[in-house]
Each structure stands twice: as C-alpha cells, then as structure tokens.
C-alpha cells in the first residue's frame, strides 16, 4: 500500500491470456509462451533471476500473506513514516481484536496500552515527511486523524475499531499520496484516473473522519456530564455523613 502498483490492464494481452474461469467466479490466468529473446535481459540478469526465485521460494514459500507484507514494509518501505504506520498496523493485527488484551510492547517498561499506542502515534508524527507536495496537501487531514485516534484511545475504544480506522487512513493515504509518489511505468491515462479517484477518496474520508470525531466528542461530553453529576452526588453524600457523625 505504498505505490509500485501493478495494473492488470497494463499487462493483459502481452504476457498472458485471461479467459473467464470455468465453474468459478473471476478469470483464469494462462501465461503466454514467450521466448527469452522477448525480454531485454542481460547475461548477468539471466543468472541472477533463478537465484532470486530460489531464495524467494525458500524464504516465503511457507509464509502467509501478512508475513510477506510485513517483510516488504520493513525492508523496502519508501520512508520511515510508512515503516512506522506499518509497525502499528502489524501490532494491531497480531492480537485478538475481540478482546482488550495487553499489547505486546516489547519490554517497554510496563507502560499501559494507552501510553504505548500514543507513543506509537508520536513516532509516526515525528516521521511524517515534510519534503513532498502531496504529503503537505494531506497533512491537515492526517493531523485531524491522529487527534481522533487519540480520542479513541482516551475513551478505551475497542482495538478492532482503532485498527479499522488506521486502515481507513492508510487506504486514503495510498490513493491520494503514495501511489503518485512511488510508482513505475504507469501510463498517463491511468494517472489521470488516479487523480479523479484521489479527489473522491479524500472527500469521502474527510466526511468519515468528521462523523467519527463527532461521535467521539458526543461521548466525551456525556462522560463529562456524568462525572459532574457523580461528583455532586458524592459531595452530597459526604455532607450527609458528616452531619450524622456530628449528631452522634
């Protein structure tokens, strides 16, 4: 989710046939027979490619998609910000999101989950790129998202919702920033389509973010009101107890 996207229609017809799958939804992909001369590959490349294939199969042949994606983020992320949000995303994906379990904070001195999550958010913010026009365009939206996540943490919102909200932001970031900043061999026509998608995605996420913040702020207002009533009630009870003691 940080660019380098392959688009099926950019390759279809050149390297494979894709007829409808028989008895299944979707398509089946049948590679075309291509002689090695069809590719501009050096002699050195012809030697390296089989080695790379063997290494890939050995390293990842028995790993699931999430493990492979995590490796990609750790080793090939384009910047530290991408790596940091990947760490938070991976962390939230490794716990039972149906329970508010203690997060694995790797010997961080026994800090609470809330403190740990906020520290992760602090590290993300510190790594936010300040040298890209598209990053600058979405920075205000990012800061509002960050503040909203902190509201979620303060209100002990379930981790599953925080993980989902993180994915919402990453999806928007990918469509609005990352795939423009980090890509290769994407046609001008496809880039034009991406521009339209980016504007729509940013508008949709802005609305979604506003709705989430409004819900959280309403919840905080109710909590504050309950605290005020509770404090007043406690004070009244204490006064009554003191009066009874005085009568004794």
PDB file of C-alpha atoms in Angstrom:
ATOM      1  CA  UNK A   1       0.000   0.000   0.000  1.00  0.00           C
ATOM      2  CA  UNK A   2       2.754   2.445  -0.833  1.00  0.00           C
ATOM      3  CA  UNK A   3       2.856   2.532  -4.598  1.00  0.00           C
ATOM      4  CA  UNK A   4       4.597   0.233  -7.072  1.00  0.00           C
ATOM      5  CA  UNK A   5       1.161  -0.931  -8.155  1.00  0.00           C
ATOM      6  CA  UNK A   6       0.688  -3.383 -10.972  1.00  0.00           C
ATOM      7  CA  UNK A   7      -2.381  -2.762 -13.088  1.00  0.00           C
ATOM      8  CA  UNK A   8      -3.845  -5.765 -14.820  1.00  0.00           C
ATOM      9  CA  UNK A   9      -4.881  -3.956 -17.968  1.00  0.00           C
ATOM     10  CA  UNK A  10      -1.310  -2.667 -18.416  1.00  0.00           C
ATOM     11  CA  UNK A  11      -0.137  -6.261 -18.959  1.00  0.00           C
ATOM     12  CA  UNK A  12      -3.145  -8.220 -20.155  1.00  0.00           C
ATOM     13  CA  UNK A  13      -2.651  -9.479 -23.678  1.00  0.00           C
ATOM     14  CA  UNK A  14       1.109  -9.047 -23.587  1.00  0.00           C
ATOM     15  CA  UNK A  15       2.149 -11.742 -21.140  1.00  0.00           C
ATOM     16  CA  UNK A  16      -0.943 -13.851 -20.521  1.00  0.00           C
ATOM     17  CA  UNK A  17      -4.466 -14.688 -21.598  1.00  0.00           C
ATOM     18  CA  UNK A  18      -7.261 -14.191 -19.067  1.00  0.00           C
ATOM     19  CA  UNK A  19     -10.457 -16.009 -20.093  1.00  0.00           C
ATOM     20  CA  UNK A  20     -13.360 -16.474 -17.716  1.00  0.00           C
ATOM     21  CA  UNK A  21     -12.811 -19.269 -15.241  1.00  0.00           C
ATOM     22  CA  UNK A  22     -14.945 -22.315 -15.885  1.00  0.00           C
ATOM     23  CA  UNK A  23     -17.155 -23.126 -12.899  1.00  0.00           C
ATOM     24  CA  UNK A  24     -15.718 -20.328 -10.772  1.00  0.00           C
ATOM     25  CA  UNK A  25     -16.170 -16.599 -10.393  1.00  0.00           C
ATOM     26  CA  UNK A  26     -13.488 -14.425 -11.959  1.00  0.00           C
ATOM     27  CA  UNK A  27     -10.857 -15.283 -14.535  1.00  0.00           C
ATOM     28  CA  UNK A  28      -8.114 -17.801 -15.046  1.00  0.00           C
ATOM     29  CA  UNK A  29      -4.660 -16.564 -15.986  1.00  0.00           C
ATOM     30  CA  UNK A  30      -2.772 -18.516 -18.620  1.00  0.00           C
ATOM     31  CA  UNK A  31       0.799 -17.368 -19.333  1.00  0.00           C
ATOM     32  CA  UNK A  32       1.734 -16.975 -22.965  1.00  0.00           C
ATOM     33  CA  UNK A  33       4.700 -18.845 -24.284  1.00  0.00           C
ATOM     34  CA  UNK A  34       7.427 -16.246 -24.662  1.00  0.00           C
ATOM     35  CA  UNK A  35      10.958 -16.884 -25.745  1.00  0.00           C
ATOM     36  CA  UNK A  36      13.637 -15.330 -23.580  1.00  0.00           C
ATOM     37  CA  UNK A  37      14.535 -13.057 -26.521  1.00  0.00           C
ATOM     38  CA  UNK A  38      11.254 -11.228 -25.902  1.00  0.00           C
ATOM     39  CA  UNK A  39      12.808  -9.668 -22.817  1.00  0.00           C
ATOM     40  CA  UNK A  40      15.704  -7.272 -22.708  1.00  0.00           C
ATOM     41  CA  UNK A  41      17.676  -9.117 -20.031  1.00  0.00           C
ATOM     42  CA  UNK A  42      21.450  -9.108 -19.708  1.00  0.00           C
ATOM     43  CA  UNK A  43      23.509 -12.255 -19.312  1.00  0.00           C
ATOM     44  CA  UNK A  44      24.062 -11.295 -15.682  1.00  0.00           C
ATOM     45  CA  UNK A  45      20.308 -10.973 -15.214  1.00  0.00           C
ATOM     46  CA  UNK A  46      19.709 -14.409 -16.693  1.00  0.00           C
ATOM     47  CA  UNK A  47      21.996 -15.823 -13.998  1.00  0.00           C
ATOM     48  CA  UNK A  48      20.594 -13.768 -11.128  1.00  0.00           C
ATOM     49  CA  UNK A  49      16.874 -14.323 -11.767  1.00  0.00           C
ATOM     50  CA  UNK A  50      16.861 -18.098 -10.986  1.00  0.00           C
ATOM     51  CA  UNK A  51      18.872 -17.434  -7.833  1.00  0.00           C
ATOM     52  CA  UNK A  52      16.340 -14.785  -6.753  1.00  0.00           C
ATOM     53  CA  UNK A  53      13.454 -17.162  -7.452  1.00  0.00           C
ATOM     54  CA  UNK A  54      15.061 -19.933  -5.390  1.00  0.00           C
ATOM     55  CA  UNK A  55      15.703 -17.524  -2.485  1.00  0.00           C
ATOM     56  CA  UNK A  56      12.135 -16.221  -2.584  1.00  0.00           C
ATOM     57  CA  UNK A  57      10.614 -19.690  -2.531  1.00  0.00           C
ATOM     58  CA  UNK A  58      12.927 -20.785   0.285  1.00  0.00           C
ATOM     59  CA  UNK A  59      12.204 -17.688   2.419  1.00  0.00           C
ATOM     60  CA  UNK A  60       8.493 -17.240   1.786  1.00  0.00           C
ATOM     61  CA  UNK A  61       7.156 -20.486   0.406  1.00  0.00           C
ATOM     62  CA  UNK A  62       5.508 -21.389   3.725  1.00  0.00           C
ATOM     63  CA  UNK A  63       4.706 -17.889   4.981  1.00  0.00           C
ATOM     64  CA  UNK A  64       1.290 -16.300   4.811  1.00  0.00           C
ATOM     65  CA  UNK A  65       0.429 -13.060   3.050  1.00  0.00           C
ATOM     66  CA  UNK A  66       0.612 -10.945   6.217  1.00  0.00           C
ATOM     67  CA  UNK A  67       4.160 -12.127   6.971  1.00  0.00           C
ATOM     68  CA  UNK A  68       5.283 -11.379   3.431  1.00  0.00           C
ATOM     69  CA  UNK A  69       3.702  -7.933   3.523  1.00  0.00           C
ATOM     70  CA  UNK A  70       5.393  -7.189   6.846  1.00  0.00           C
ATOM     71  CA  UNK A  71       8.751  -8.142   5.360  1.00  0.00           C
ATOM     72  CA  UNK A  72       8.137  -5.795   2.434  1.00  0.00           C
ATOM     73  CA  UNK A  73       7.295  -2.901   4.750  1.00  0.00           C
ATOM     74  CA  UNK A  74      10.320  -3.488   6.978  1.00  0.00           C
ATOM     75  CA  UNK A  75      12.851  -3.894   4.183  1.00  0.00           C
ATOM     76  CA  UNK A  76      11.527  -1.794   1.302  1.00  0.00           C
ATOM     77  CA  UNK A  77       9.262   0.932   2.676  1.00  0.00           C
ATOM     78  CA  UNK A  78       9.965   4.194   0.879  1.00  0.00           C
ATOM     79  CA  UNK A  79      10.315   6.229   4.073  1.00  0.00           C
ATOM     80  CA  UNK A  80      10.246   5.979   7.865  1.00  0.00           C
ATOM     81  CA  UNK A  81       6.649   7.169   8.119  1.00  0.00           C
ATOM     82  CA  UNK A  82       5.452   4.218   6.058  1.00  0.00           C
ATOM     83  CA  UNK A  83       7.507   1.894   8.223  1.00  0.00           C
ATOM     84  CA  UNK A  84       6.057   3.373  11.425  1.00  0.00           C
ATOM     85  CA  UNK A  85       2.404   3.043  10.465  1.00  0.00           C
ATOM     86  CA  UNK A  86       3.184  -0.461   9.277  1.00  0.00           C
ATOM     87  CA  UNK A  87       4.517  -1.334  12.744  1.00  0.00           C
ATOM     88  CA  UNK A  88       1.314  -0.093  14.367  1.00  0.00           C
ATOM     89  CA  UNK A  89      -0.811  -1.919  11.819  1.00  0.00           C
ATOM     90  CA  UNK A  90       1.131  -5.141  12.347  1.00  0.00           C
ATOM     91  CA  UNK A  91       0.850  -4.794  16.109  1.00  0.00           C
ATOM     92  CA  UNK A  92      -2.920  -4.442  15.991  1.00  0.00           C
ATOM     93  CA  UNK A  93      -3.210  -7.379  13.609  1.00  0.00           C
ATOM     94  CA  UNK A  94      -1.348  -9.774  15.927  1.00  0.00           C
ATOM     95  CA  UNK A  95      -3.756  -9.555  18.883  1.00  0.00           C
ATOM     96  CA  UNK A  96      -7.249 -10.841  19.397  1.00  0.00           C
ATOM     97  CA  UNK A  97      -9.155  -7.738  18.371  1.00  0.00           C
ATOM     98  CA  UNK A  98     -12.264  -9.064  20.023  1.00  0.00           C
ATOM     99  CA  UNK A  99     -10.651  -8.542  23.422  1.00  0.00           C
ATOM    100  CA  UNK A 100      -8.884  -5.611  25.053  1.00  0.00           C
ATOM    101  CA  UNK A 101      -5.756  -7.685  25.661  1.00  0.00           C
ATOM    102  CA  UNK A 102      -2.459  -6.222  26.694  1.00  0.00           C
ATOM    103  CA  UNK A 103      -0.438  -5.240  23.649  1.00  0.00           C
ATOM    104  CA  UNK A 104       2.997  -6.715  23.150  1.00  0.00           C
ATOM    105  CA  UNK A 105       5.119  -3.662  23.863  1.00  0.00           C
ATOM    106  CA  UNK A 106       8.432  -5.486  23.770  1.00  0.00           C
ATOM    107  CA  UNK A 107       9.873  -4.652  27.171  1.00  0.00           C
ATOM    108  CA  UNK A 108       8.860  -1.021  27.188  1.00  0.00           C
ATOM    109  CA  UNK A 109       8.905  -0.731  30.955  1.00  0.00           C
ATOM    110  CA  UNK A 110       5.366  -1.808  31.718  1.00  0.00           C
ATOM    111  CA  UNK A 111       3.579   1.161  30.171  1.00  0.00           C
ATOM    112  CA  UNK A 112      -0.152   0.879  29.698  1.00  0.00           C
ATOM    113  CA  UNK A 113      -1.726   0.052  26.351  1.00  0.00           C
ATOM    114  CA  UNK A 114      -2.926   3.642  26.108  1.00  0.00           C
ATOM    115  CA  UNK A 115       0.564   5.019  26.706  1.00  0.00           C
ATOM    116  CA  UNK A 116       2.055   2.579  24.248  1.00  0.00           C
ATOM    117  CA  UNK A 117      -0.410   3.395  21.475  1.00  0.00           C
ATOM    118  CA  UNK A 118       0.138   7.109  21.959  1.00  0.00           C
ATOM    119  CA  UNK A 119       3.903   6.612  21.822  1.00  0.00           C
ATOM    120  CA  UNK A 120       3.477   4.803  18.518  1.00  0.00           C
ATOM    121  CA  UNK A 121       1.396   7.718  17.246  1.00  0.00           C
ATOM    122  CA  UNK A 122       4.085  10.151  18.421  1.00  0.00           C
ATOM    123  CA  UNK A 123       6.707   8.225  16.453  1.00  0.00           C
ATOM    124  CA  UNK A 124       4.504   8.264  13.371  1.00  0.00           C
ATOM    125  CA  UNK A 125       4.034  12.005  13.642  1.00  0.00           C
ATOM    126  CA  UNK A 126       7.759  12.617  14.117  1.00  0.00           C
ATOM    127  CA  UNK A 127       8.433  10.642  10.932  1.00  0.00           C
ATOM    128  CA  UNK A 128       5.824  12.410   8.793  1.00  0.00           C
ATOM    129  CA  UNK A 129       7.565  13.553   5.566  1.00  0.00           C
ATOM    130  CA  UNK A 130       7.994  17.306   5.127  1.00  0.00           C
ATOM    131  CA  UNK A 131       9.537  17.251   1.671  1.00  0.00           C
ATOM    132  CA  UNK A 132       6.671  16.242  -0.589  1.00  0.00           C
ATOM    133  CA  UNK A 133       3.891  18.346  -2.082  1.00  0.00           C
ATOM    134  CA  UNK A 134       1.304  15.602  -1.875  1.00  0.00           C
ATOM    135  CA  UNK A 135       2.212  14.840   1.727  1.00  0.00           C
ATOM    136  CA  UNK A 136       1.780  18.552   2.504  1.00  0.00           C
ATOM    137  CA  UNK A 137      -1.648  18.589   0.865  1.00  0.00           C
ATOM    138  CA  UNK A 138      -2.961  15.890   3.175  1.00  0.00           C
ATOM    139  CA  UNK A 139      -1.095  16.861   6.350  1.00  0.00           C
ATOM    140  CA  UNK A 140      -4.036  18.716   7.923  1.00  0.00           C
ATOM    141  CA  UNK A 141      -6.223  15.652   7.342  1.00  0.00           C
ATOM    142  CA  UNK A 142      -3.535  13.439   8.877  1.00  0.00           C
ATOM    143  CA  UNK A 143      -3.244  15.634  11.992  1.00  0.00           C
ATOM    144  CA  UNK A 144      -7.015  15.533  12.438  1.00  0.00           C
ATOM    145  CA  UNK A 145      -6.952  11.745  12.047  1.00  0.00           C
ATOM    146  CA  UNK A 146      -4.138  11.475  14.626  1.00  0.00           C
ATOM    147  CA  UNK A 147      -6.082  13.565  17.127  1.00  0.00           C
ATOM    148  CA  UNK A 148      -9.162  11.434  16.529  1.00  0.00           C
ATOM    149  CA  UNK A 149      -7.255   8.216  17.213  1.00  0.00           C
ATOM    150  CA  UNK A 150      -6.033   9.714  20.486  1.00  0.00           C
ATOM    151  CA  UNK A 151      -9.652  10.437  21.403  1.00  0.00           C
ATOM    152  CA  UNK A 152     -10.439   6.788  20.677  1.00  0.00           C
ATOM    153  CA  UNK A 153      -7.598   5.676  22.947  1.00  0.00           C
ATOM    154  CA  UNK A 154      -8.708   8.018  25.747  1.00  0.00           C
ATOM    155  CA  UNK A 155     -12.226   6.612  25.543  1.00  0.00           C
ATOM    156  CA  UNK A 156     -10.991   2.991  25.520  1.00  0.00           C
ATOM    157  CA  UNK A 157     -12.483   2.290  22.112  1.00  0.00           C
ATOM    158  CA  UNK A 158     -12.027  -1.342  21.085  1.00  0.00           C
ATOM    159  CA  UNK A 159      -8.759  -2.107  19.315  1.00  0.00           C
ATOM    160  CA  UNK A 160     -10.692  -3.532  16.387  1.00  0.00           C
ATOM    161  CA  UNK A 161     -12.154  -0.070  15.690  1.00  0.00           C
ATOM    162  CA  UNK A 162      -8.744   1.564  16.026  1.00  0.00           C
ATOM    163  CA  UNK A 163      -7.266  -0.976  13.605  1.00  0.00           C
ATOM    164  CA  UNK A 164     -10.106  -0.370  11.144  1.00  0.00           C
ATOM    165  CA  UNK A 165      -9.683   3.400  11.437  1.00  0.00           C
ATOM    166  CA  UNK A 166      -5.949   3.038  10.811  1.00  0.00           C
ATOM    167  CA  UNK A 167      -6.674   1.037   7.659  1.00  0.00           C
ATOM    168  CA  UNK A 168      -9.146   3.720   6.538  1.00  0.00           C
ATOM    169  CA  UNK A 169      -6.394   6.316   6.774  1.00  0.00           C
ATOM    170  CA  UNK A 170      -3.768   4.164   5.049  1.00  0.00           C
ATOM    171  CA  UNK A 171      -6.153   3.427   2.188  1.00  0.00           C
ATOM    172  CA  UNK A 172      -6.786   7.146   1.730  1.00  0.00           C
ATOM    173  CA  UNK A 173      -3.070   7.960   2.010  1.00  0.00           C
ATOM    174  CA  UNK A 174      -2.305   5.301  -0.587  1.00  0.00           C
ATOM    175  CA  UNK A 175      -4.812   6.636  -3.097  1.00  0.00           C
ATOM    176  CA  UNK A 176      -4.106  10.330  -2.512  1.00  0.00           C
ATOM    177  CA  UNK A 177      -0.328  10.343  -1.972  1.00  0.00           C
ATOM    178  CA  UNK A 178       1.630   7.113  -2.090  1.00  0.00           C
ATOM    179  CA  UNK A 179       0.806   5.712  -5.476  1.00  0.00           C
ATOM    180  CA  UNK A 180       1.661   9.052  -7.081  1.00  0.00           C
ATOM    181  CA  UNK A 181       4.922   9.443  -5.183  1.00  0.00           C
ATOM    182  CA  UNK A 182       6.163   5.867  -5.595  1.00  0.00           C
ATOM    183  CA  UNK A 183       5.375   4.129  -8.863  1.00  0.00           C
ATOM    184  CA  UNK A 184       6.968   2.980 -12.090  1.00  0.00           C
ATOM    185  CA  UNK A 185       5.738   2.538 -15.639  1.00  0.00           C
ATOM    186  CA  UNK A 186       2.205   3.826 -15.049  1.00  0.00           C
ATOM    187  CA  UNK A 187       0.557   5.261 -18.134  1.00  0.00           C
ATOM    188  CA  UNK A 188      -0.637   8.884 -18.327  1.00  0.00           C
ATOM    189  CA  UNK A 189      -4.196   7.664 -18.831  1.00  0.00           C
ATOM    190  CA  UNK A 190      -4.026   5.609 -15.655  1.00  0.00           C
ATOM    191  CA  UNK A 191      -2.534   8.523 -13.711  1.00  0.00           C
ATOM    192  CA  UNK A 192      -5.438  10.699 -14.839  1.00  0.00           C
ATOM    193  CA  UNK A 193      -7.870   8.093 -13.495  1.00  0.00           C
ATOM    194  CA  UNK A 194      -5.934   8.077 -10.214  1.00  0.00           C
ATOM    195  CA  UNK A 195      -6.300  11.848  -9.907  1.00  0.00           C
ATOM    196  CA  UNK A 196     -10.086  11.522 -10.069  1.00  0.00           C
ATOM    197  CA  UNK A 197     -10.032   8.670  -7.558  1.00  0.00           C
ATOM    198  CA  UNK A 198      -7.795  10.698  -5.224  1.00  0.00           C
ATOM    199  CA  UNK A 199     -10.162  13.665  -5.079  1.00  0.00           C
ATOM    200  CA  UNK A 200     -13.158  11.414  -4.395  1.00  0.00           C
ATOM    201  CA  UNK A 201     -11.297   9.365  -1.789  1.00  0.00           C
ATOM    202  CA  UNK A 202     -10.097  12.444   0.094  1.00  0.00           C
ATOM    203  CA  UNK A 203     -13.597  13.920   0.172  1.00  0.00           C
ATOM    204  CA  UNK A 204     -15.117  10.634   1.400  1.00  0.00           C
ATOM    205  CA  UNK A 205     -12.519  10.204   4.122  1.00  0.00           C
ATOM    206  CA  UNK A 206     -12.931  13.818   5.270  1.00  0.00           C
ATOM    207  CA  UNK A 207     -16.646  13.167   5.773  1.00  0.00           C
ATOM    208  CA  UNK A 208     -15.981   9.850   7.511  1.00  0.00           C
ATOM    209  CA  UNK A 209     -13.420  11.482   9.802  1.00  0.00           C
ATOM    210  CA  UNK A 210     -15.850  14.238  10.715  1.00  0.00           C
ATOM    211  CA  UNK A 211     -18.528  11.673  11.602  1.00  0.00           C
ATOM    212  CA  UNK A 212     -16.157   9.648  13.785  1.00  0.00           C
ATOM    213  CA  UNK A 213     -14.941  12.761  15.622  1.00  0.00           C
ATOM    214  CA  UNK A 214     -18.490  13.953  16.230  1.00  0.00           C
ATOM    215  CA  UNK A 215     -19.434  10.590  17.717  1.00  0.00           C
ATOM    216  CA  UNK A 216     -16.394  10.570  19.996  1.00  0.00           C
ATOM    217  CA  UNK A 217     -16.877  14.152  21.129  1.00  0.00           C
ATOM    218  CA  UNK A 218     -20.514  13.486  21.951  1.00  0.00           C
ATOM    219  CA  UNK A 219     -19.405  10.511  24.013  1.00  0.00           C
ATOM    220  CA  UNK A 220     -16.829  12.610  25.834  1.00  0.00           C
ATOM    221  CA  UNK A 221     -19.436  15.301  26.579  1.00  0.00           C
ATOM    222  CA  UNK A 222     -21.760  12.699  28.074  1.00  0.00           C
ATOM    223  CA  UNK A 223     -18.902  11.287  30.134  1.00  0.00           C
ATOM    224  CA  UNK A 224     -18.006  14.751  31.420  1.00  0.00           C
ATOM    225  CA  UNK A 225     -21.622  15.393  32.383  1.00  0.00           C
ATOM    226  CA  UNK A 226     -21.835  12.076  34.208  1.00  0.00           C
ATOM    227  CA  UNK A 227     -18.619  12.888  36.071  1.00  0.00           C
ATOM    228  CA  UNK A 228     -20.050  16.260  37.114  1.00  0.00           C
ATOM    229  CA  UNK A 229     -23.281  14.668  38.370  1.00  0.00           C
ATOM    230  CA  UNK A 230     -21.331  11.906  40.090  1.00  0.00           C
ATOM    231  CA  UNK A 231     -19.065  14.384  41.857  1.00  0.00           C
ATOM    232  CA  UNK A 232     -22.034  16.430  43.028  1.00  0.00           C
ATOM    233  CA  UNK A 233     -23.756  13.288  44.296  1.00  0.00           C
ATOM    234  CA  UNK A 234     -20.616  12.157  46.147  1.00  0.00           C
ATOM    235  CA  UNK A 235     -20.234  15.559  47.750  1.00  0.00           C
ATOM    236  CA  UNK A 236     -23.870  15.467  48.923  1.00  0.00           C
ATOM    237  CA  UNK A 237     -23.413  12.013  50.451  1.00  0.00           C
ATOM    238  CA  UNK A 238     -20.235  13.108  52.218  1.00  0.00           C
ATOM    239  CA  UNK A 239     -22.036  16.133  53.683  1.00  0.00           C
ATOM    240  CA  UNK A 240     -24.852  13.925  54.948  1.00  0.00           C
ATOM    241  CA  UNK A 241     -22.380  11.522  56.560  1.00  0.00           C
ATOM    242  CA  UNK A 242     -20.611  14.418  58.273  1.00  0.00           C
ATOM    243  CA  UNK A 243     -23.950  15.695  59.626  1.00  0.00           C
ATOM    244  CA  UNK A 244     -24.787  12.251  61.026  1.00  0.00           C
ATOM    245  CA  UNK A 245     -21.389  11.991  62.662  1.00  0.00           C
ATOM    246  CA  UNK A 246     -21.801  15.441  64.161  1.00  0.00           C
ATOM    247  CA  UNK A 247     -25.149  14.435  65.670  1.00  0.00           C
ATOM    248  CA  UNK A 248     -23.527  11.467  67.398  1.00  0.00           C
TER     249      UNK A 248
END
